[in-house]
């Protein structure tokens, strides 16, 4: 039997659930994800010799930045309709699906093949045309130079060592007159990112902010900011 989803968005979950519903960009979205998060984490970290922190299953969570970024895409839908766009680190596929639904031609990339399987499943669940799902390491771009009118990503950097490769990737993939939208929840690593923009020939400005109720119960909502990045 198909999984059952709540008819309204989940409020303040107290435990991990494999099927969730979230409101973003003016509608409800059903998301299917790995059934047992604890087992997935244990399998990833069991062998310290093979442990790779870049492959921790962050993709199986829905982060507040994705919800805020979906709202921003909805506000700027006239900028992405009919355009080649890239979702960098698409995870469960929420913002890629929103982009497709709004009429963009979305290429959705993630480092983990398993994430893309769930993202493709979620597009089918939500009756959204499939994005071009692709496994990609941003250190090895698999798209043509200057081919993307808009690039977006939600909370894609959680270590300072990711800043330089991300900016190099933007320099390769972003069209000369294009823009990137990066949503972030106030992590300290983004201070490094914003400083690197100024010294690397980029111009960044905050274009949007939203308080997002986190998926799990917590005292206060998360404030997410969206930055627009263009070549200086």
C-alpha positions in Angstrom: 0.0 0.0 0.0 1.2 3.6 -0.6 2.4 5.5 2.4 -0.1 7.8 4.1 0.8 11.4 4.6 -0.9 13.9 6.9 -3.3 16.2 5.1 -1.7 19.2 6.8 1.9 20.1 7.4 3.6 18.4 10.3 3.9 20.6 13.4 6.8 20.3 15.8 7.8 16.6 15.3 9.3 15.0 18.3 10.6 11.9 16.5 11.9 11.2 13.0 9.2 10.2 10.5 9.8 8.7 7.1 6.9 10.6 5.5 6.3 14.3 6.1 4.2 17.1 4.7 5.4 20.7 4.5 3.9 23.9 3.3 6.1 25.9 1.0 5.6 28.3 -2.0 1.9 28.4 -1.4 1.1 24.7 -1.3 1.6 21.4 0.5 4.4 19.1 -0.4 4.7 15.4 0.4 8.2 14.2 1.1 9.4 10.6 1.5 12.8 10.0 3.0 14.9 7.2 4.5 12.8 5.1 6.9 15.3 4.8 9.7 17.6 7.8 10.3 19.4 6.3 13.2 20.3 3.1 11.3 21.5 5.2 8.4 23.8 7.3 10.5 25.2 4.2 12.3 25.9 2.5 8.9 27.7 5.6 7.7 29.9 6.0 10.8 30.5 2.3 11.8 34.0 2.0 10.4 36.3 4.8 11.5 38.8 3.9 8.8 36.2 4.3 6.0 34.4 7.3 7.6 33.9 10.2 5.3 32.2 13.2 6.9 31.2 14.5 3.4 28.9 11.5 3.1 27.0 11.9 6.3 23.2 11.7 5.5 22.3 15.4 5.9 20.3 15.0 2.7 17.6 13.0 4.5 16.5 15.9 6.7 14.4 18.8 5.6 16.2 22.0 6.7 14.6 25.3 7.4 16.7 26.9 4.7 15.0 24.8 2.0 11.6 26.1 3.1 12.7 29.7 3.0 14.4 29.2 -0.3 11.2 27.7 -1.7 9.3 30.9 -0.7 11.9 33.0 -2.4 11.7 31.0 -5.6 7.9 31.6 -5.5 8.4 35.3 -5.2 10.9 35.4 -8.0 9.1 32.9 -10.3 9.2 35.4 -13.2 13.0 35.2 -13.2 13.2 31.5 -13.4 10.3 30.5 -15.7 11.6 29.0 -18.9 15.2 29.4 -17.7 18.0 26.9 -17.2 18.5 26.7 -13.4 20.6 24.5 -11.1 19.7 23.3 -7.6 23.0 22.7 -5.9 22.8 20.0 -3.1 19.1 19.2 -3.8 18.7 16.6 -1.0 15.1 15.4 -0.9 14.3 17.6 -3.8 11.9 20.3 -2.3 13.4 23.4 -4.0 14.1 21.5 -7.2 10.4 20.5 -7.3 9.3 24.0 -6.6 11.5 25.3 -9.4 10.0 22.8 -11.8 6.5 23.6 -10.7 7.1 27.3 -11.3 8.3 26.6 -14.9 12.1 26.5 -14.6 14.2 23.9 -16.4 15.9 22.5 -13.4 19.0 20.5 -13.1 19.2 19.1 -9.6 22.6 17.9 -8.3 23.6 16.1 -5.1 26.7 14.3 -4.0 24.7 11.3 -2.9 22.9 9.0 -5.4 20.5 7.8 -2.7 19.3 11.4 -2.2 18.4 11.6 -5.9 16.3 8.4 -5.7 14.2 9.9 -3.0 14.0 13.3 -4.8 12.7 11.6 -8.0 10.2 9.7 -5.9 9.0 12.9 -4.3 8.5 14.6 -7.6 6.3 11.8 -8.7 4.4 11.9 -5.4 3.7 15.6 -5.9 2.8 15.3 -9.6 5.7 17.6 -10.6 7.6 17.1 -13.8 11.0 15.5 -13.1 14.0 17.7 -12.9 17.3 16.4 -14.5 18.6 14.6 -11.4 22.4 14.2 -11.5 25.1 13.0 -9.1 27.8 15.7 -9.0 30.6 16.8 -6.8 30.9 20.6 -7.0 34.7 20.3 -7.1 34.2 18.5 -10.5 31.5 20.5 -12.4 29.4 18.3 -14.7 27.6 21.2 -16.4 28.8 23.5 -19.2 30.5 26.8 -18.5 28.1 29.7 -18.0 25.1 27.5 -18.7 22.9 28.4 -15.7 20.7 31.5 -15.5 20.1 30.9 -11.8 21.8 28.6 -9.3 20.3 28.1 -5.8 21.2 26.1 -2.7 19.8 25.8 0.8 22.3 25.5 3.7 24.9 23.9 1.5 28.0 24.8 3.5 28.6 23.6 7.0 32.5 23.8 7.0 34.8 26.6 5.9 36.7 24.3 3.5 33.5 24.2 1.3 33.6 28.0 0.6 36.3 28.0 -2.1 35.0 25.1 -4.1 31.5 26.5 -4.1 32.7 29.9 -5.4 34.8 28.1 -8.0 31.7 26.2 -9.1 29.6 29.3 -9.3 32.3 30.9 -11.4 32.2 28.0 -13.8 28.4 27.3 -14.1 26.8 30.7 -13.7 25.9 32.7 -16.8 27.7 36.0 -17.1 24.5 37.9 -16.2 23.2 35.2 -13.9 22.7 35.1 -10.2 23.0 32.6 -7.4 20.7 32.4 -4.4 22.1 30.9 -1.2 19.8 30.4 1.8 21.5 30.1 5.2 20.4 29.9 8.9 23.1 32.1 10.5 25.9 29.5 10.7 29.3 31.0 11.3 30.7 29.5 8.2 28.7 32.0 6.1 30.7 34.9 7.6 33.7 33.3 5.9 31.6 32.9 2.7 30.5 36.5 2.6 34.1 37.7 3.2 35.3 35.5 0.4 32.8 37.0 -2.0 34.2 40.5 -1.6 37.8 39.3 -2.2 36.9 36.9 -5.1 35.2 39.3 -7.6 31.6 38.7 -6.4 28.9 41.0 -5.1 26.5 39.6 -2.5 23.5 41.2 -1.0 20.7 40.0 1.3 17.5 39.9 -0.6 15.1 37.9 1.7 14.6 36.8 5.3 12.0 34.4 6.7 11.3 32.9 10.1 10.7 29.2 9.6 9.1 26.9 12.1 11.6 24.1 12.4 10.4 20.6 11.6 11.2 19.4 15.1 10.0 20.9 18.4 12.2 23.8 19.6 11.6 27.1 21.5 11.9 29.5 18.6 11.7 29.5 14.8 14.8 29.6 12.7 15.6 32.9 10.9 16.8 32.1 7.4 18.4 34.7 5.1 18.8 34.4 1.3 21.8 36.1 -0.4 21.9 37.0 -4.0 25.3 36.6 -5.6 26.5 38.1 -8.9 29.8 38.8 -10.6 31.1 42.1 -9.5 
